[in-house]
Short mmCIF file of C-alpha atoms in Angstrom, two decimals:
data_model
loop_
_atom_site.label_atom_id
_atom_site.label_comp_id
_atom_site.label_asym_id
_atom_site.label_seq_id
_atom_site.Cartn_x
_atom_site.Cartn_y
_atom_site.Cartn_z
CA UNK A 400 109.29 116.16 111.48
CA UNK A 401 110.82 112.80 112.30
CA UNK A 402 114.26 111.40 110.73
CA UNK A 403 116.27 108.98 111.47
CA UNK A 404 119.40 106.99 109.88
CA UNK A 405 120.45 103.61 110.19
CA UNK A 406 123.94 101.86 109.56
CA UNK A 407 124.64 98.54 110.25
CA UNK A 408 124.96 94.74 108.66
CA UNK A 409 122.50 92.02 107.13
CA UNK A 410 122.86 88.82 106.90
CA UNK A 411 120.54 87.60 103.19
CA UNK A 412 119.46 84.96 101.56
CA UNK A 413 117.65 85.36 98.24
CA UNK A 414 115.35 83.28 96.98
CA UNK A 415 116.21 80.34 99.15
CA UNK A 416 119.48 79.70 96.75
CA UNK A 417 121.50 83.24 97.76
CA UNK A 418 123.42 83.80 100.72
CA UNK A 419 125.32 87.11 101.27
CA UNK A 420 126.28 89.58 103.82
CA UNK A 421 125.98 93.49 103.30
CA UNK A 422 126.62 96.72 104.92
CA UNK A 423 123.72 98.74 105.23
CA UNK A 424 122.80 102.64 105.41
CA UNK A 425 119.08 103.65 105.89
CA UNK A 426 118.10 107.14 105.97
CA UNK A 427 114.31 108.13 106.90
CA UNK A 428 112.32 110.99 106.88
CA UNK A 429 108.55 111.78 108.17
CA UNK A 430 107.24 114.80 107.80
CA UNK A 431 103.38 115.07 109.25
CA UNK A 432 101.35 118.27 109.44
CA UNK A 433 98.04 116.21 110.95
CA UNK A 434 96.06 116.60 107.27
CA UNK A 435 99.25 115.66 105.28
CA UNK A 436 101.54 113.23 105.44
CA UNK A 437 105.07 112.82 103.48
CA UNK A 438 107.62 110.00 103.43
CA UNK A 439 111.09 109.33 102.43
CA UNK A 440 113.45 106.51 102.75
CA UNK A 441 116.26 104.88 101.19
CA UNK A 442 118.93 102.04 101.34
CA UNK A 443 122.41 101.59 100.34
CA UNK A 444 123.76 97.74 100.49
CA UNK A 445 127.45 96.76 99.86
CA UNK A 446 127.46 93.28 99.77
CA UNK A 447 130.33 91.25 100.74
CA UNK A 448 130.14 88.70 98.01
CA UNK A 449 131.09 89.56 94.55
CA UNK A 450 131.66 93.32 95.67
CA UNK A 451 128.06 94.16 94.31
CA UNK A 452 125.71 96.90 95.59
CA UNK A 453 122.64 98.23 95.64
CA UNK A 454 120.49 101.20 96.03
CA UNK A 455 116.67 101.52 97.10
CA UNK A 456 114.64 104.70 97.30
CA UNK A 457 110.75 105.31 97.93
CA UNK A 458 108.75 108.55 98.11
CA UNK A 459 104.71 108.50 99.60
CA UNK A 460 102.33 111.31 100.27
CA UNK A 461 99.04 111.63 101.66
CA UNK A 462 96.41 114.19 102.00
CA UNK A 463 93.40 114.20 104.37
CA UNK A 464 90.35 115.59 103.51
CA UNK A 465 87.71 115.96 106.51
CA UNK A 466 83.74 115.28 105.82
CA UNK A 467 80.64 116.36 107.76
CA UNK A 468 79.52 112.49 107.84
CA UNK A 469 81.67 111.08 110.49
CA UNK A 470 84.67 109.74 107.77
CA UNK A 471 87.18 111.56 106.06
CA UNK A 472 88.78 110.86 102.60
CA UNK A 473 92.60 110.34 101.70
CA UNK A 474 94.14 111.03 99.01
CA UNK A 475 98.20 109.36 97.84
CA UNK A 476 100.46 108.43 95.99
CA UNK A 477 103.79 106.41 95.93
CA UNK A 478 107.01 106.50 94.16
CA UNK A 479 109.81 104.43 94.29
CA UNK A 480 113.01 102.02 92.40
CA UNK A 481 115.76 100.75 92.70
CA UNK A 482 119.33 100.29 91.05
CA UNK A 483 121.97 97.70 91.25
CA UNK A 484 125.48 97.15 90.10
CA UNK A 485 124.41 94.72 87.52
CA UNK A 486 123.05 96.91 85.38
CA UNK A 487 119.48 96.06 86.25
CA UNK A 488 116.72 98.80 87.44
CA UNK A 489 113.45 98.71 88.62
CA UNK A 490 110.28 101.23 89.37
CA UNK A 491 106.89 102.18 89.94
CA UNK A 492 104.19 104.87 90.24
CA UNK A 493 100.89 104.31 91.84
CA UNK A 494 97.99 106.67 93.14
CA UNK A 495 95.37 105.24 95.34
CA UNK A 496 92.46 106.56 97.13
CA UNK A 497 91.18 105.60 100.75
CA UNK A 498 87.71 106.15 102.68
CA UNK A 499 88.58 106.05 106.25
CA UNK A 500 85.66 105.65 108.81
CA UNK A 501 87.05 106.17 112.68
CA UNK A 502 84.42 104.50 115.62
CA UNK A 503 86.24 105.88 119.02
CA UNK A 504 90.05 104.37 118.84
CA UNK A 505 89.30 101.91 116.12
CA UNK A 506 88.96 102.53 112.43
CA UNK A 507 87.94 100.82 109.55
CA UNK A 508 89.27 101.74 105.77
CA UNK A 509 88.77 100.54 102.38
CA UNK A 510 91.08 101.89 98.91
CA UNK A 511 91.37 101.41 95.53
CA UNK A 512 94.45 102.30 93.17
CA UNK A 513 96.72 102.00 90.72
CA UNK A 514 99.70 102.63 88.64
CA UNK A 515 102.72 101.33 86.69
CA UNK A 516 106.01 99.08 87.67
CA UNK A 517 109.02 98.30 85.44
CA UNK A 518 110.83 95.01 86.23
CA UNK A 519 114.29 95.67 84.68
CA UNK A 520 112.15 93.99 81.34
CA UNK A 521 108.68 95.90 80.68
CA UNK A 522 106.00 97.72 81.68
CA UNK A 523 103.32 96.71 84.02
CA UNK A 524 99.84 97.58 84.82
CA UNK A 525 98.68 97.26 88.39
CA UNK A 526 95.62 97.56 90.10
CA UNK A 527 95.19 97.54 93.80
CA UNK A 528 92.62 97.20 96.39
CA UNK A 529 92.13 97.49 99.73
CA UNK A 530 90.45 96.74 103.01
CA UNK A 531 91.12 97.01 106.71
CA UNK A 532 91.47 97.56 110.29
CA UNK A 533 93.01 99.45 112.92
CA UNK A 534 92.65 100.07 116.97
CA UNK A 535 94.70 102.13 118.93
CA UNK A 536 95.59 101.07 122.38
CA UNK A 537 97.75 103.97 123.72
CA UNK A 538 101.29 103.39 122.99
CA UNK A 539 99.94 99.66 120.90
CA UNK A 540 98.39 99.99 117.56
CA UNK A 541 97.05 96.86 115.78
CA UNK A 542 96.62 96.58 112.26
CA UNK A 543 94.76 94.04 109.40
CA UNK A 544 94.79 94.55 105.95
CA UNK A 545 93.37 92.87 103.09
CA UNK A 546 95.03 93.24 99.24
CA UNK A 547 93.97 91.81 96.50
CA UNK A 548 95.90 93.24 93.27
CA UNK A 549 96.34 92.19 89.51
CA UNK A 550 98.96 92.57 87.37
CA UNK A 551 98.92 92.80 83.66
CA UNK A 552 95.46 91.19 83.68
CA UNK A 553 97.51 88.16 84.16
CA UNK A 554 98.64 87.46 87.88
CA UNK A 555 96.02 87.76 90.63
CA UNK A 556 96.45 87.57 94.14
CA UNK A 557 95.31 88.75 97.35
CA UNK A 558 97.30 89.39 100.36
CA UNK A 559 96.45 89.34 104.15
CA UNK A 560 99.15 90.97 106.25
CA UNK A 561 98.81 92.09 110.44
CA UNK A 562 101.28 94.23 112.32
CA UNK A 563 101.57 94.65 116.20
CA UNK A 564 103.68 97.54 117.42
CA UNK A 565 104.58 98.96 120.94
CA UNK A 566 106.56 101.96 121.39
CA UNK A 567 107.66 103.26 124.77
CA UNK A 568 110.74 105.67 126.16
CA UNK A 569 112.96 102.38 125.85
CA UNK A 570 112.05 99.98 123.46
CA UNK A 571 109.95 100.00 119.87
CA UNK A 572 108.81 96.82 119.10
CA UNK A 573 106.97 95.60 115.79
CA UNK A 574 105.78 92.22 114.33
CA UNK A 575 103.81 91.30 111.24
CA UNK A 576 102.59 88.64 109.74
CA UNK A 577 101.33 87.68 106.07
CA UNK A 578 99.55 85.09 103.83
CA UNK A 579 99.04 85.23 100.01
CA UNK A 580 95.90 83.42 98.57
CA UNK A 581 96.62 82.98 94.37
CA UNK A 582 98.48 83.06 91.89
CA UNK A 583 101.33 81.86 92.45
CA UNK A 584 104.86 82.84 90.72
CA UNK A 585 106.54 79.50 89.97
CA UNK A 586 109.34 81.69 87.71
CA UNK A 587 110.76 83.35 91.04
CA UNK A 588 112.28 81.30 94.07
CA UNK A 589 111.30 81.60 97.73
CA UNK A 590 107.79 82.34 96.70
CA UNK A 591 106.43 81.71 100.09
CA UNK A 592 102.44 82.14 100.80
CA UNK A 593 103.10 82.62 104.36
CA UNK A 594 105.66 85.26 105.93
CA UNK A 595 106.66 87.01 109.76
CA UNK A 596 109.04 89.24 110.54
CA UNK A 597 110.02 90.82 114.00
CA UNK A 598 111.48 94.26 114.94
CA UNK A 599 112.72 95.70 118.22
CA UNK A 600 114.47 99.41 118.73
CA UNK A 601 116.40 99.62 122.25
CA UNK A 602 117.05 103.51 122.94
CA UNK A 603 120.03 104.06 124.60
CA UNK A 604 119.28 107.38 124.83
CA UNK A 605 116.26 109.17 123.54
CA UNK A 606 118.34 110.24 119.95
CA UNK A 607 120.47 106.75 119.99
CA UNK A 608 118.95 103.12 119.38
CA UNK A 609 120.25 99.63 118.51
CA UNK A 610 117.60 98.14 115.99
CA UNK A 611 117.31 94.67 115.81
CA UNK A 612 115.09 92.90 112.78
CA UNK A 613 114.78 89.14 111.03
CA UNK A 614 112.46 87.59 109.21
CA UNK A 615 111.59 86.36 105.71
CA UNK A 616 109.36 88.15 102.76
CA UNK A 617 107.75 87.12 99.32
CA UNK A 618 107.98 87.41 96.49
CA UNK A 619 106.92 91.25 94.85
CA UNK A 620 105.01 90.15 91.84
CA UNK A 621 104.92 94.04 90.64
CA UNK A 622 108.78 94.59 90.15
CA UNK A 623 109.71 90.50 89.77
CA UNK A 624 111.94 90.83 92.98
CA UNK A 625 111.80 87.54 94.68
CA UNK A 626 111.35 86.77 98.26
CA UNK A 627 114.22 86.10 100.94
CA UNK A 628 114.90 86.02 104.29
CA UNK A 629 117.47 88.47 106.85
CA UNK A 630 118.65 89.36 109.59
CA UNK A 631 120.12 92.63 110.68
CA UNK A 632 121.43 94.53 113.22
CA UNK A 633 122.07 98.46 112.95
CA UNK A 634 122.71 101.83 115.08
CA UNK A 635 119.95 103.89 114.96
CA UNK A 636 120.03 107.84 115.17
CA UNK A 637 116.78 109.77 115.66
CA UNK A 638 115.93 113.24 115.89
CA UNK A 639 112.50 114.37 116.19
CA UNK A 640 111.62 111.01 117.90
CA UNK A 641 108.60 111.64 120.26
CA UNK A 642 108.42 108.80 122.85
CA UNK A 643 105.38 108.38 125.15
CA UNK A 644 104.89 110.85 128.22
CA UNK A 645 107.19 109.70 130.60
CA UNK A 646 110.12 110.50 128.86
CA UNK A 647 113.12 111.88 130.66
CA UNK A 648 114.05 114.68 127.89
CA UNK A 649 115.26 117.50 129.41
CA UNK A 650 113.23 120.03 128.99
CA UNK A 651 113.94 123.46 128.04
CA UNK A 652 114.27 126.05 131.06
CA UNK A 653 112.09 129.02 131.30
CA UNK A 654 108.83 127.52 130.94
CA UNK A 655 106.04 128.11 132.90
CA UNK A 656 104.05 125.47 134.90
CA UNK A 657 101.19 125.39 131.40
CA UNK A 658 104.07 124.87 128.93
CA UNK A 659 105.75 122.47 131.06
CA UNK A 660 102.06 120.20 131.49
CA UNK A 661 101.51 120.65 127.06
CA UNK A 662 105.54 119.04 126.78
CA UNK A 663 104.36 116.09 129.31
CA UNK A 664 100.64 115.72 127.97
CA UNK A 665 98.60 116.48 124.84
CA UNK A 666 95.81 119.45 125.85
CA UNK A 667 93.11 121.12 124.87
CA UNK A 668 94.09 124.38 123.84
CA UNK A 669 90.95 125.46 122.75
CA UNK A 670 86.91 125.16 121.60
CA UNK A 671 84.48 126.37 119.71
CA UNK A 672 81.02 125.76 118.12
CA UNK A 673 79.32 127.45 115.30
CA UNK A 674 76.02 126.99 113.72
CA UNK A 675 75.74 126.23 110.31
CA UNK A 676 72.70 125.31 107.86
CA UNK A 677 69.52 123.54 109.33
CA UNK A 678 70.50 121.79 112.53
CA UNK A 679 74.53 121.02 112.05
CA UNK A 680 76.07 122.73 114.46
CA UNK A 681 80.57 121.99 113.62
CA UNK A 682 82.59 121.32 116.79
CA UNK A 683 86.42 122.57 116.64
CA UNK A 684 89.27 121.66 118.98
CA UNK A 685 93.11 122.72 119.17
CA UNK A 686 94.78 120.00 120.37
CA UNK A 687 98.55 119.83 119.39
CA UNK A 688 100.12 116.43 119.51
CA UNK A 689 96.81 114.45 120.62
CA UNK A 690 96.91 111.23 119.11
CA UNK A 691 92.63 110.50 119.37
CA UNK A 692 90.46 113.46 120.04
CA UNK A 693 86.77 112.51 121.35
CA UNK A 694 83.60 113.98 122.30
CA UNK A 695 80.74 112.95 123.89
CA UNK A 696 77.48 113.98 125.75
CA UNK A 697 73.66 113.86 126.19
CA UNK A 698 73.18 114.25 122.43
CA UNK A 699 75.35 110.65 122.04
CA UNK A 700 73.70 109.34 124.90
CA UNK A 701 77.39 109.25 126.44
CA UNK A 702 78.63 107.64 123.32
CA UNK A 703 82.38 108.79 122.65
CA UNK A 704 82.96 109.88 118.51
CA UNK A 705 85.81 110.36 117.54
CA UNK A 706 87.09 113.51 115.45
CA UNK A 707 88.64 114.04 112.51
CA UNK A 708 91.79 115.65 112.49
CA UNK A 709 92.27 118.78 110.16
CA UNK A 710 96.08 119.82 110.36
CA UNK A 711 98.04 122.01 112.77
CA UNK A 712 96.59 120.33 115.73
CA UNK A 713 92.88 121.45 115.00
CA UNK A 714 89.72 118.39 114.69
CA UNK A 715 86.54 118.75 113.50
CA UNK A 716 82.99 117.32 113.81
CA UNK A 717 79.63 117.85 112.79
CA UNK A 718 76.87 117.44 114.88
CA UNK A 719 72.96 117.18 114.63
CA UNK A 720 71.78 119.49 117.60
CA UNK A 721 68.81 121.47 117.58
CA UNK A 722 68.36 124.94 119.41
CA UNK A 723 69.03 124.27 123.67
CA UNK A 724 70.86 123.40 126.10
CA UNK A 725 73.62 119.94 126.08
CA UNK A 726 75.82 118.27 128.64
CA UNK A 727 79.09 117.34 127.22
CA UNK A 728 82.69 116.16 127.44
CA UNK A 729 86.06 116.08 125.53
CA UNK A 730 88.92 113.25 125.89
CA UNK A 731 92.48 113.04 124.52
CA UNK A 732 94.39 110.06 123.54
CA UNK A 733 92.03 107.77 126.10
CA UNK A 734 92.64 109.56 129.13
CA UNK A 735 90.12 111.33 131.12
CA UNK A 736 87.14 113.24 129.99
CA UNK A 737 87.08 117.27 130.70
CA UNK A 738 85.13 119.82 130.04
CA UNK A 739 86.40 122.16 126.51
CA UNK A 740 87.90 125.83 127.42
CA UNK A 741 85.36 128.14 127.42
CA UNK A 742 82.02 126.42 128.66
CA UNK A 743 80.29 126.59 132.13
CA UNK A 744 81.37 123.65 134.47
CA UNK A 745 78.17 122.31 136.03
CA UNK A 746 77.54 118.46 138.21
CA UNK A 747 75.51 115.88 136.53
CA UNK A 748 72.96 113.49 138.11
CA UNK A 749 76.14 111.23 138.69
CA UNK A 750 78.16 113.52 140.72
CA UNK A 751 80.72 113.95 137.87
CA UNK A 752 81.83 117.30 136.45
CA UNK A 753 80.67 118.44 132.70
CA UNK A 754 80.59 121.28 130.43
CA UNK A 755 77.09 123.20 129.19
CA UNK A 756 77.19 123.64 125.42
CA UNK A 757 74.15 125.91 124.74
CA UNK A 758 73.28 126.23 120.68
CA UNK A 759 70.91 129.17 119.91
#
């Protein structure tokens, strides 16, 4: 579990005709169990002009469901509002349903869902779609997405948004960038079709950060909020935060040389294979805080695939082998292949070490 709680200042201006200043507080909570994911965050503003305020909540949960066809399924749903000093109140439901299909440290995804907003005025019906991209580059991740959503039959657009991030021991960074193609809201200001942003975290210490972030947004069609653009500075406190490897978190005393290599590195804790009907023979491997898990051998021709995970460190795969003997290897988060706990180490043709995986 991850949480962390920001309090700072923005600088605002809304809807190009708006300028303000606010204090800001930011809690944030992730909770991940590797097949589930939950959520939370919230903001308070105080603005300095006109004494208004402002308050901001969401709430998202996913569940992941593994397949024996090389994707697995997710299942969520989101919840959040807002309120304001004005009076005026805003919120939304939606469920939505995702195919994921992972190739080695890339993935491709596609969605569809839907749900209800309330813009301070009525009651909205949205539907939502989705397709994209990700690849995972160690402590990078890029992402694409595609959008397209409609809104009361009446407003239809399609957004294109891709984020960059980096996170090491010292700094986070993050940038994104958007276009809209369609309809276009000519009622709210600022409606912008294109949009950026840019984020950087510097830790001070591994619990303590100063988070820097500016940009501009659109326009939400969904709850009528109209676009803007910040700038804000805050004091960041984490706990729970797991920076990359070479961290200099002290470690706890009184563990042995295995617990202290788990702390520094993801491992494999374990393997197994079983049998099941005709010729699918389902691969299982404990590997607590691995990021990618992959496997690959003779029956790939040397072809990593990447697992699925299944919760509490544990992914799955199902394999086509018949009855005999396989050469084969398992890799975490990139680094180098091994062979799994529990199978003979023999030399291939190549001179490099791998493990015999016999299926009777």
């Amino acid at each position: 579990m991850e949480t962390t709680l920001d309090v700072g200042a923005a600088a605002l201006r809304y809807a190009d005709t708006l300028s303000t200043g606010a204090a800001t507080v930011t809690p944030h909570l992730l909770a991940d169990w590797g097949s589930a994911i939950v959520e939370a965050s919230g903001t308070y503003s105080q603005f300095t002009s006109g004494g208004g305020s402002s308050g901001q909540a969401t709430l998202s949960a996913s569940r992941f469901i593994s397949t024996e066809r090389g994707f697995f399924l997710e299942l969520g749903g989101f919840a959040g509002g807002s309120t304001h000093s004005d009076g005026t109140r805003t919120g939304e439901v939606l469920g939505n349903g995702r195919i994921h299909i992972p190739r080695d440290n890339k993935e491709v995804f596609l969605g569809l869902g839907g749900g209800r907003t309330w813009d301070a005025v009525a009651w909205r019906s949205v539907l939502l779609g989705e397709v994209g991209g990700s690849i995972d580059m160690g402590p990078s991740n890029a992402l694409i997405t595609i959008s397209p959503t409609i809104v009361n039959d009446s407003i239809k657009y399609a957004d294109t948004q891709a984020s960059l991030s980096r996170k090491s021991k010292s700094v986070d960074l993050g940038l994104v960038l958007g276009f809209r193609a369609g309809d276009q809201l000519t009622t709210l200001s600022a409606n912008v079709k294109a949009w950026g942003s840019a984020s950087a975290v510097i830790w001070m210490t591994p619990r303590i950060g100063l988070a820097l972030a500016g940009g501009n947004y659109p326009v939400d069609p969904t709850q009528g909020f109209p676009g803007g653009r910040f700038v804000s500075v805050s004091l960041r406190l984490a706990q729970g935060r797991h920076p990359d490897s070479d961290s200099n978190e002290p470690i706890a005393s009184g563990l042995g040389p295995a617990a202290l290599e788990a702390k520094a590195a993801p491992t494999i804790a374990a393997f197994t294979a079983r049998r099941g009907p005709g010729d699918a023979v389902t691969v299982r491997v404990s590997a607590p805080g691995a990021r990618v898990v992959e496997i690959n051998g003779d029956f790939t021709n040397w072809t990593p695939i990447q697992l699925v995970p299944t919760g509490n460190g544990w992914w799955t795969s199902t394999l086509a082998l018949k009855r005999g003997k396989y050469q084969m290897n398992l890799r975490i988060d990139g680094r180098d292949w091994a062979v799994p706990p529990g199978l003979l180490s023999m030399v291939d043709e190549f001179g490099g070490t791998v493990g015999l995986l016999v299926v009777e």
